[in-house]
mmCIF file of C-alpha atoms in Angstrom:
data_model
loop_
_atom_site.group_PDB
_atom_site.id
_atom_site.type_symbol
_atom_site.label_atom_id
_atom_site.label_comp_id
_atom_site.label_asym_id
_atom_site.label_seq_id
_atom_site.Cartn_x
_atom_site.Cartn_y
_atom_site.Cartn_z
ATOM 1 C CA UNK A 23 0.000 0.000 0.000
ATOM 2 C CA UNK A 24 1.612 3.865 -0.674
ATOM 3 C CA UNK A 25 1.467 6.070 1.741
ATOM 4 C CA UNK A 26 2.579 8.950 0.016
ATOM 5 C CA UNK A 27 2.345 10.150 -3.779
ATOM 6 C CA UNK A 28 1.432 12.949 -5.626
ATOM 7 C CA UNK A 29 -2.491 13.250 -6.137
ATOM 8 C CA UNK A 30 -3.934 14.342 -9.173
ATOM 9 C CA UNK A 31 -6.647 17.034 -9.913
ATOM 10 C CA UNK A 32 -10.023 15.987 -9.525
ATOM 11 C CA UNK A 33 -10.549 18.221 -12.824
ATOM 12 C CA UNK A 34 -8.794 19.577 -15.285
ATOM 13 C CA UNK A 35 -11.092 22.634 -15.363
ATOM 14 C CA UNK A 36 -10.988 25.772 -12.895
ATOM 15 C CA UNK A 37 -13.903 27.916 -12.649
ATOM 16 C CA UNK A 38 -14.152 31.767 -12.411
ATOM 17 C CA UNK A 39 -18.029 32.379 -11.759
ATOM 18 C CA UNK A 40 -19.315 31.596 -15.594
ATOM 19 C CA UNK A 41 -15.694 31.077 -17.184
ATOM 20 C CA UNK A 42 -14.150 27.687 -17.382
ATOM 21 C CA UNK A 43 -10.042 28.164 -17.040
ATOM 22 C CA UNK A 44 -8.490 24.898 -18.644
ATOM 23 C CA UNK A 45 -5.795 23.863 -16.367
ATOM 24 C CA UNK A 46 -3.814 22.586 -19.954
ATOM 25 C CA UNK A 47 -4.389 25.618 -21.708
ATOM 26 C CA UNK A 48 -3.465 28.255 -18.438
ATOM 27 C CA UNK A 49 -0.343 26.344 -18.254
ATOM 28 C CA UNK A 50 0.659 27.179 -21.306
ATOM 29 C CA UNK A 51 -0.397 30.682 -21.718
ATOM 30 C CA UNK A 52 1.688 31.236 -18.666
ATOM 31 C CA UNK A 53 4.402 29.521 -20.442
ATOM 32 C CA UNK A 54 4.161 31.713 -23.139
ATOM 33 C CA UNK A 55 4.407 34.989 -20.939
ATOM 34 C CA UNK A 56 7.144 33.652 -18.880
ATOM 35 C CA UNK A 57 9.536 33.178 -22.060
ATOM 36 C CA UNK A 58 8.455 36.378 -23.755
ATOM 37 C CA UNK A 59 9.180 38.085 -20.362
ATOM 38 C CA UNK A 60 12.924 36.203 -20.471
ATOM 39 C CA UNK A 61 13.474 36.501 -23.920
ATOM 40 C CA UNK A 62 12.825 40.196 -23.837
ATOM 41 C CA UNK A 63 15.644 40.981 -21.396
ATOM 42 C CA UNK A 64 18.051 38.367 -22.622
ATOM 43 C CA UNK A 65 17.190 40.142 -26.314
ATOM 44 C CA UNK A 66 17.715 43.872 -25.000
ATOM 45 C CA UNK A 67 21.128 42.630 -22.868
ATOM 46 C CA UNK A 68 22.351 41.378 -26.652
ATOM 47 C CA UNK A 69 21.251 45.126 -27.825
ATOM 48 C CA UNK A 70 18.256 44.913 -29.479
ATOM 49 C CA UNK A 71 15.145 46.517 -28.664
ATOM 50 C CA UNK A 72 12.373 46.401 -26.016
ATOM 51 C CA UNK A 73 9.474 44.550 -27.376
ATOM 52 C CA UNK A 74 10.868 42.903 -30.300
ATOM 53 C CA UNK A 75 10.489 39.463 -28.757
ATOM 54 C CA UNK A 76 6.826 39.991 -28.222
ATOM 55 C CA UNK A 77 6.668 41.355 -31.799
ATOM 56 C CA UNK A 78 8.137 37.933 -33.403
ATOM 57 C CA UNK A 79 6.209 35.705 -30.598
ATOM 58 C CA UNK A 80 3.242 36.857 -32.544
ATOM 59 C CA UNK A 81 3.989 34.825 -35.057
ATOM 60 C CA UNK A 82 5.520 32.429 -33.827
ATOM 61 C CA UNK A 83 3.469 31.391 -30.964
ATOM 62 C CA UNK A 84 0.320 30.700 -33.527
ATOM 63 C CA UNK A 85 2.683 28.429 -35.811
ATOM 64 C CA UNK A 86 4.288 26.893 -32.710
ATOM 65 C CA UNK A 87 0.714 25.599 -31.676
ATOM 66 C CA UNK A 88 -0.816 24.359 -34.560
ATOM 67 C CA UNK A 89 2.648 22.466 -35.789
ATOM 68 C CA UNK A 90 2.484 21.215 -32.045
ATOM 69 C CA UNK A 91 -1.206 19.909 -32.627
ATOM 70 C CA UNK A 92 -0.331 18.667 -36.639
ATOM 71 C CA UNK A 93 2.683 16.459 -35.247
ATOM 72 C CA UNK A 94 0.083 14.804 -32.294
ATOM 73 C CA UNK A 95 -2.112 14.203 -34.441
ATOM 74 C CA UNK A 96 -0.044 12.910 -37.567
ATOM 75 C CA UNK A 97 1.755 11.081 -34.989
ATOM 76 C CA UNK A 98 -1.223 9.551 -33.082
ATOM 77 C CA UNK A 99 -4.188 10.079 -35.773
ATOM 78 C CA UNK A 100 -5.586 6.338 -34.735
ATOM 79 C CA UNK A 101 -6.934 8.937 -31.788
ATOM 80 C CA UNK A 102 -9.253 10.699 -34.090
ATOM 81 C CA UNK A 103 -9.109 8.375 -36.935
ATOM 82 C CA UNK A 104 -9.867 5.151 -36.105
ATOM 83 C CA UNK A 105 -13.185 2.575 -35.373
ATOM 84 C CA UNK A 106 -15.245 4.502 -33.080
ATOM 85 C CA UNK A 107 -13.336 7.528 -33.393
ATOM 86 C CA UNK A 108 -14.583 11.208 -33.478
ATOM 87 C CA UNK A 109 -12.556 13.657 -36.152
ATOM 88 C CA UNK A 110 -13.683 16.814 -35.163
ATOM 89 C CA UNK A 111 -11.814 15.568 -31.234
ATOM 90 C CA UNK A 112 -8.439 16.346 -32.787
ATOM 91 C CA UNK A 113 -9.351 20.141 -32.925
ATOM 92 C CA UNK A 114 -9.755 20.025 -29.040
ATOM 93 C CA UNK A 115 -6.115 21.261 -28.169
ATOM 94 C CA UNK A 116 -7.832 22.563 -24.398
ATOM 95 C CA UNK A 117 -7.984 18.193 -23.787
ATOM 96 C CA UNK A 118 -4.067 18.261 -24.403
ATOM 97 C CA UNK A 119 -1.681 16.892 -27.362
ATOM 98 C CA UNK A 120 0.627 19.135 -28.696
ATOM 99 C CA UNK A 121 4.081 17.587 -30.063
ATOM 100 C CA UNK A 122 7.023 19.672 -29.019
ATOM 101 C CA UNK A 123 8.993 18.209 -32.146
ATOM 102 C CA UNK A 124 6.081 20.463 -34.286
ATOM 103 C CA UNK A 125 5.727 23.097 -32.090
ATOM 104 C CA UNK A 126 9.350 23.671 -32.327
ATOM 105 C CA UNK A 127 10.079 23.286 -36.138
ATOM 106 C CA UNK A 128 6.467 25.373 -37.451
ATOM 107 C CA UNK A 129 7.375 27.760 -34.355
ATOM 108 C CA UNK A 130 10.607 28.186 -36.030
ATOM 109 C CA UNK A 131 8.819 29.159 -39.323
ATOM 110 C CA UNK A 132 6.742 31.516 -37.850
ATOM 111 C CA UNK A 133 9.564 33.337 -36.345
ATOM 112 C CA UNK A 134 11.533 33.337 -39.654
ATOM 113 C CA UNK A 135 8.612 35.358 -40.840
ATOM 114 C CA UNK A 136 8.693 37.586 -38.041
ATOM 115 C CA UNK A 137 12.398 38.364 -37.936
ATOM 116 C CA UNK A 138 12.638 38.759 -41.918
ATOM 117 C CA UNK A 139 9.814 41.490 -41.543
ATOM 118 C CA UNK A 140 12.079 43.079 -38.506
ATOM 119 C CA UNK A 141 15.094 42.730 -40.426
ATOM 120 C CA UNK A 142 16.781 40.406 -37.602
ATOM 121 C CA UNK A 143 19.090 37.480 -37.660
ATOM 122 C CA UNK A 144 16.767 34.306 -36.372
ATOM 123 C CA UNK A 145 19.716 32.432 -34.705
ATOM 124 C CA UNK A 146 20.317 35.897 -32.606
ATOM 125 C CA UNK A 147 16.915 35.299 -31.538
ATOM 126 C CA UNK A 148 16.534 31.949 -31.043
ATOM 127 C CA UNK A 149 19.640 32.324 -28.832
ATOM 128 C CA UNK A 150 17.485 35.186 -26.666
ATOM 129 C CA UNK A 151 14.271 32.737 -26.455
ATOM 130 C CA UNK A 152 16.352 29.579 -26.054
ATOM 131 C CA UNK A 153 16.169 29.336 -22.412
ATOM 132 C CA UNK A 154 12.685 31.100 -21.722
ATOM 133 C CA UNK A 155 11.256 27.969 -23.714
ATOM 134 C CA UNK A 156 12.896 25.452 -22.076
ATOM 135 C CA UNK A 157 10.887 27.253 -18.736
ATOM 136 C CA UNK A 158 7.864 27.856 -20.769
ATOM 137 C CA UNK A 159 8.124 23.491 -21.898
ATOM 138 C CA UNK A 160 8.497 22.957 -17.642
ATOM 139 C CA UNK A 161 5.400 25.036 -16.994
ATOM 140 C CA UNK A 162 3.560 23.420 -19.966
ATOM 141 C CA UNK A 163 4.408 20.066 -18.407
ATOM 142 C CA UNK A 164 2.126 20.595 -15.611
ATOM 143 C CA UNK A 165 -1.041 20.856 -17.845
ATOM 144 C CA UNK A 166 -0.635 16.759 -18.372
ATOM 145 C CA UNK A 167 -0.723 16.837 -14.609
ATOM 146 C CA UNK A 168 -4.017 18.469 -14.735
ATOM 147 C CA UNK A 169 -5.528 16.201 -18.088
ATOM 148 C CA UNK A 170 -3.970 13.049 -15.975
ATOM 149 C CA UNK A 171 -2.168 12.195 -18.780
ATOM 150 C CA UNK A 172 1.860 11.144 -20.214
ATOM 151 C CA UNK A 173 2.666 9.274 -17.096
ATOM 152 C CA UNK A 174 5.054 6.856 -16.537
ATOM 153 C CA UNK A 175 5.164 3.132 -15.359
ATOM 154 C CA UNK A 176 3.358 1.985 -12.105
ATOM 155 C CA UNK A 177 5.867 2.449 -8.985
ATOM 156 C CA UNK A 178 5.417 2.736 -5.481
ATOM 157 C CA UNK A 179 8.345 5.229 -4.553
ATOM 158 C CA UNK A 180 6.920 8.538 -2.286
ATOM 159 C CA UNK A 181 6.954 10.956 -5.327
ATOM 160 C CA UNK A 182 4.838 8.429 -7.485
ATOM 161 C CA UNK A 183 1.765 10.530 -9.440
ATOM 162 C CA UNK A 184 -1.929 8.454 -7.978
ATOM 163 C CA UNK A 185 -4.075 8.111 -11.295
ATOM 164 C CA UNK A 186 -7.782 8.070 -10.740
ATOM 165 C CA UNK A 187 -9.901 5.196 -13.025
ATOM 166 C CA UNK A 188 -11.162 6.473 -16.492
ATOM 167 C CA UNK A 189 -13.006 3.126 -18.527
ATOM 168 C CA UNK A 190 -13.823 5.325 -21.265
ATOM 169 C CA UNK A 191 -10.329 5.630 -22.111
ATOM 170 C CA UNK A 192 -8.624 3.093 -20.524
ATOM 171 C CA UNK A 193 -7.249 4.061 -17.594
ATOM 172 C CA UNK A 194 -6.348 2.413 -15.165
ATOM 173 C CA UNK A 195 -6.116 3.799 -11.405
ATOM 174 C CA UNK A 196 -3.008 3.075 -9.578
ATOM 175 C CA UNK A 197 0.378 5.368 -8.842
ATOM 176 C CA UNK A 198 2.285 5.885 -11.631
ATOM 177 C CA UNK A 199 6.046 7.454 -12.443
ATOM 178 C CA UNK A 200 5.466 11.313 -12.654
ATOM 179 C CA UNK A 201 6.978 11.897 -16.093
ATOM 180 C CA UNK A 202 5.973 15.011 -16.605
ATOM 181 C CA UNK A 203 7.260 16.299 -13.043
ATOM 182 C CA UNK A 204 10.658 14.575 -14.309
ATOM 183 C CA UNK A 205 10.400 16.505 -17.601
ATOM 184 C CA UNK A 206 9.641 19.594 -15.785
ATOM 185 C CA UNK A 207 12.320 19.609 -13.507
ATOM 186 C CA UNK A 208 14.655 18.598 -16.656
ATOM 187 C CA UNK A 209 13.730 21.264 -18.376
ATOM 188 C CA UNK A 210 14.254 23.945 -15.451
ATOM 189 C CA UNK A 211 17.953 22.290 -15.330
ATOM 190 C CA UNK A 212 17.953 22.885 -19.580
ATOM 191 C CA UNK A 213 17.339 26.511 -18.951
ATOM 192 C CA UNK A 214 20.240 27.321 -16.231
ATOM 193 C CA UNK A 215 22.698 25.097 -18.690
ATOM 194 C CA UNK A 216 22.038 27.706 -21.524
ATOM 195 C CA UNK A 217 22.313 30.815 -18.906
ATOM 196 C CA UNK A 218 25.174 29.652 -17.583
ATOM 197 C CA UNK A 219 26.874 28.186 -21.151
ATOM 198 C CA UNK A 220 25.697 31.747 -22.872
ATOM 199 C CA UNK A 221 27.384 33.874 -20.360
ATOM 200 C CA UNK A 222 30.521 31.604 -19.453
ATOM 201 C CA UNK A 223 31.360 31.220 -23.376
ATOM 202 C CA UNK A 224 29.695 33.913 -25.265
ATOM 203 C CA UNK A 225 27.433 31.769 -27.928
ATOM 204 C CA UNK A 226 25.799 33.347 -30.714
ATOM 205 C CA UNK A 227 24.809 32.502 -34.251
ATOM 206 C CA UNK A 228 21.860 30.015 -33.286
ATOM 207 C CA UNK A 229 24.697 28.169 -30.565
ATOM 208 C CA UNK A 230 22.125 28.768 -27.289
ATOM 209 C CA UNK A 231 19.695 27.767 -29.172
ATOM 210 C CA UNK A 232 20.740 24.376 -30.120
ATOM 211 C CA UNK A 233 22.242 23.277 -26.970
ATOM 212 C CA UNK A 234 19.051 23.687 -25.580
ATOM 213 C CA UNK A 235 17.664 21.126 -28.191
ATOM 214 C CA UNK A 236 20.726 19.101 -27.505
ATOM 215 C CA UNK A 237 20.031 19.148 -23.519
ATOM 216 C CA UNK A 238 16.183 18.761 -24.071
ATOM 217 C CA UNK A 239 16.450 15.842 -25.952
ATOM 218 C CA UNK A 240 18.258 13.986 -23.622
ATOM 219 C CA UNK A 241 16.059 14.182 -20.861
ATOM 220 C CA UNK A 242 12.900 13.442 -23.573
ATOM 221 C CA UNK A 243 14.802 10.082 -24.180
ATOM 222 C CA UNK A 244 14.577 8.662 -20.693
ATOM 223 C CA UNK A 245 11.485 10.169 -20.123
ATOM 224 C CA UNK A 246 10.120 8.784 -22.922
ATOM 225 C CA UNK A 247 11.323 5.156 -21.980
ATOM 226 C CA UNK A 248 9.195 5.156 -18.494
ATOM 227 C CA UNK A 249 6.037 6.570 -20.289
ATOM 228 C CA UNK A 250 3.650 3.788 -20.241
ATOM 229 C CA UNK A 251 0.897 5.217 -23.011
ATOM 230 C CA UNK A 252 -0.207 4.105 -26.495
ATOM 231 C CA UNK A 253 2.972 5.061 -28.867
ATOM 232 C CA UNK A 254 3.853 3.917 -32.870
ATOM 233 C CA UNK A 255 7.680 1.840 -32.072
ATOM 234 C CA UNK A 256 10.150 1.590 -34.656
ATOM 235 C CA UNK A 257 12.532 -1.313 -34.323
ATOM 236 C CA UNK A 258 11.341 -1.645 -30.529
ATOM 237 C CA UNK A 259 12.079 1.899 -29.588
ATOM 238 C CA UNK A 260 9.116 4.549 -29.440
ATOM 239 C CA UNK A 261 8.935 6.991 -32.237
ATOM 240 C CA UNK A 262 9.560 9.987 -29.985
ATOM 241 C CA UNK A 263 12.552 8.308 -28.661
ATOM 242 C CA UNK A 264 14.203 7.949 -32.238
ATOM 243 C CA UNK A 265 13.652 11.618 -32.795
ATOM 244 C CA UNK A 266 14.918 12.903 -29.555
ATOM 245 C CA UNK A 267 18.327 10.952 -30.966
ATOM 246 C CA UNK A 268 18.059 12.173 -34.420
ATOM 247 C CA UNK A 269 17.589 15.310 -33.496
ATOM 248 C CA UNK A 270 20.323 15.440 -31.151
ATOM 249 C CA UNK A 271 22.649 14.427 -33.594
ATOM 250 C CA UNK A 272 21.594 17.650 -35.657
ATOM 251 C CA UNK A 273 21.668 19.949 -32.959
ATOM 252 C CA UNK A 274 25.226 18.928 -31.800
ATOM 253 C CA UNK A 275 26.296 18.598 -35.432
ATOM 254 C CA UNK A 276 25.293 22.162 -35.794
ATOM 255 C CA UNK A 277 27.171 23.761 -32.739
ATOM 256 C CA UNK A 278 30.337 21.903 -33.650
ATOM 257 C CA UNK A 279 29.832 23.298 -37.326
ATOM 258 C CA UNK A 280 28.689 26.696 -36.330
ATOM 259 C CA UNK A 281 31.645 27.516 -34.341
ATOM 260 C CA UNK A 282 33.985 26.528 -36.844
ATOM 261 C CA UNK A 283 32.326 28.941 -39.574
ATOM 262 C CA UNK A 284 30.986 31.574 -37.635
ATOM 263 C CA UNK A 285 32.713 31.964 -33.925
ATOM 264 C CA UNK A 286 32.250 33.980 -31.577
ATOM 265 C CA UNK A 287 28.485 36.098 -30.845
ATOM 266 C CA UNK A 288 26.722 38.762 -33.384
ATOM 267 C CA UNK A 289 28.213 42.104 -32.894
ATOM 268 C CA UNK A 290 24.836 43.680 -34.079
ATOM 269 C CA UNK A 291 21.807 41.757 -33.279
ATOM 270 C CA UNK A 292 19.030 44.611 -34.189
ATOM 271 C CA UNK A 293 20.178 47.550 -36.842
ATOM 272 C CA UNK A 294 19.585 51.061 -35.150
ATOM 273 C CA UNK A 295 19.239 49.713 -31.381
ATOM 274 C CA UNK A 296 22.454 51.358 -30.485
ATOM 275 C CA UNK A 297 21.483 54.683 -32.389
ATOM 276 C CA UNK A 298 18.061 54.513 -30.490
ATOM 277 C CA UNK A 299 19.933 53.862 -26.875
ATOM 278 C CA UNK A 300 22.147 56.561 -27.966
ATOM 279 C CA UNK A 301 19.574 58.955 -28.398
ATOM 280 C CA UNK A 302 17.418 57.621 -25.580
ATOM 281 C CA UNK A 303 20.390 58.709 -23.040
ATOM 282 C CA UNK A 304 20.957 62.005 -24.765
ATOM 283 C CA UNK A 305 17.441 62.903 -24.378
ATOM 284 C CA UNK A 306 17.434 61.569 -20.375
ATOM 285 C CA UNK A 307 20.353 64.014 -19.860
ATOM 286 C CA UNK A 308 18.978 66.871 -21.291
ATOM 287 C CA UNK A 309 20.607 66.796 -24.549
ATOM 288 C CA UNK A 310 23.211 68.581 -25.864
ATOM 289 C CA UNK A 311 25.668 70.104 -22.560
ATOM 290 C CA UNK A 312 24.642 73.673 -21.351
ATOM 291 C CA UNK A 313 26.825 76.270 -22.263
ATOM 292 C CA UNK A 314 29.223 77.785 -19.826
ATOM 293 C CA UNK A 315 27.961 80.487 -17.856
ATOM 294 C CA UNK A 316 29.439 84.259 -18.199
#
């Protein structure tokens, strides 16, 4: 019998007098915030502008969730597809299922777009957003905690997540491996790497960036090997697990290659920042210096 374990939300819906509040979706529009908040002052530290994150996140939050959604669903369409099945279900984001895998490469496209129309280098940027994701991913995490969803293998240890029944769907009650408190935590340990690797070697030209894809994917592997739901295998490995490698290999691939052709960090990440900080401070001291009285 366990004594102790993490319980799970009766609901996965909060009420404000008329207004349901999706536990899934507030977790991830506080994700959101959180890494426009952190990629704002990372971006300004670089010398670009205030707001110019925000400006780009525009577009690229919109892509980032519906490539998140496309990849579930492509991914696990016998969901929506199948016997018994309904279609319309897979537009029902607010019941969970987004694929970071999609989020991140039609989020990526969506900020191309934005930074061409700013006239901004997107590796500059995706090195100021790189670690405010990997928070906004641990926030995120928690909305599975709320859906009851993405957990791991049955386990008695104290930390282990309690599951409540569900027939419809198959669920089983019992304590369970928290994987998404593992990938939370992970992530939250992604984010100080980058801090920490940004500041201690300079990295620029998309470098941030990928090590945070590198780092991410690691933890997504072993996480992936204690989840316990329904997942397409290839070769007895699950499909998520072969892309965390794959895409490992890229990301490393492309720091090693990166810092061969382009070392060092951007010297100008935003054209007429400077001139605008310049005139900014000329303006807060009153301009130009009062003459000499005679």
């Amino acid at each position: 019998m366990n004594l102790a374990y993490i319980p799970s939300p009766s609901t996965g819906v909060l009420h404000l007098g008329p207004i349901p509040l999706r536990g899934y979706a507030f977790c991830i529009i506080i994700g959101v915030f959180v890494a426009v908040w952190l990629g704002n002052r990372r971006w300004i530290a670089r010398g670009g502008r205030a707001g110019t994150v925000a400006d780009i996140a525009v577009w690229a939050v919109p892509f980032g969730l519906v490539g998140g959604r496309l990849y579930h669903v492509i991914t696990d369409y016998e969901l929506y597809f199948g016997e018994g099945r309904n279609w319309v279900d897979s537009f029902k984001i607010w019941e969970g299922g987004l694929g970071i895998w999609g989020a991140v490469a039609l989020g990526a496209v969506g900020a191309w777009i934005g930074c061409r129309r700013r006239g901004i280098p997107l590796p500059a940027w995706a090195d100021a957003v790189a670690p405010g994701l990997a928070i906004a991913q641990a926030i995120g995490r928690w909305g599975n905690w709320f859906n009851q969803e993405l957990y791991g293998k049955r386990t008695d240890v104290p930390w282990a997540l309690k599951i409540d029944a569900d027939p419809a769907i198959g669920r089983v009650a019992g304590t369970y491996h928290p994987t998404f408190l593992y990938e939370s935590l992970w992530c939250l340990g992604v984010a100080a790497l980058v801090i920490w690797a940004d500041r201690r070697f300079k990295l620029g030209h998309g470098r941030a960036f990928a090590l945070y894809v590198a780092a991410y994917t690691v933890g997504r592997f072993w996480t992936e090997y204690l989840r316990v739901d329904e997942a397409h295998h290839v070769l007895g490995l699950r499909l998520n697990g072969w892309t965390s490698i794959l895409v490992f290999v890229a990301a490393v691939a492309y720091i090693v290659i990166s810092s061969r052709k382009v070392p060092g960090r951007e010297a100008v990440v935003e054209p007429g920042a400077s001139e605008d900080a310049a005139v900014g401070d000329g303006a807060s001291s009153g301009g130009a210096e009062p003459k000499a009285a005679k």
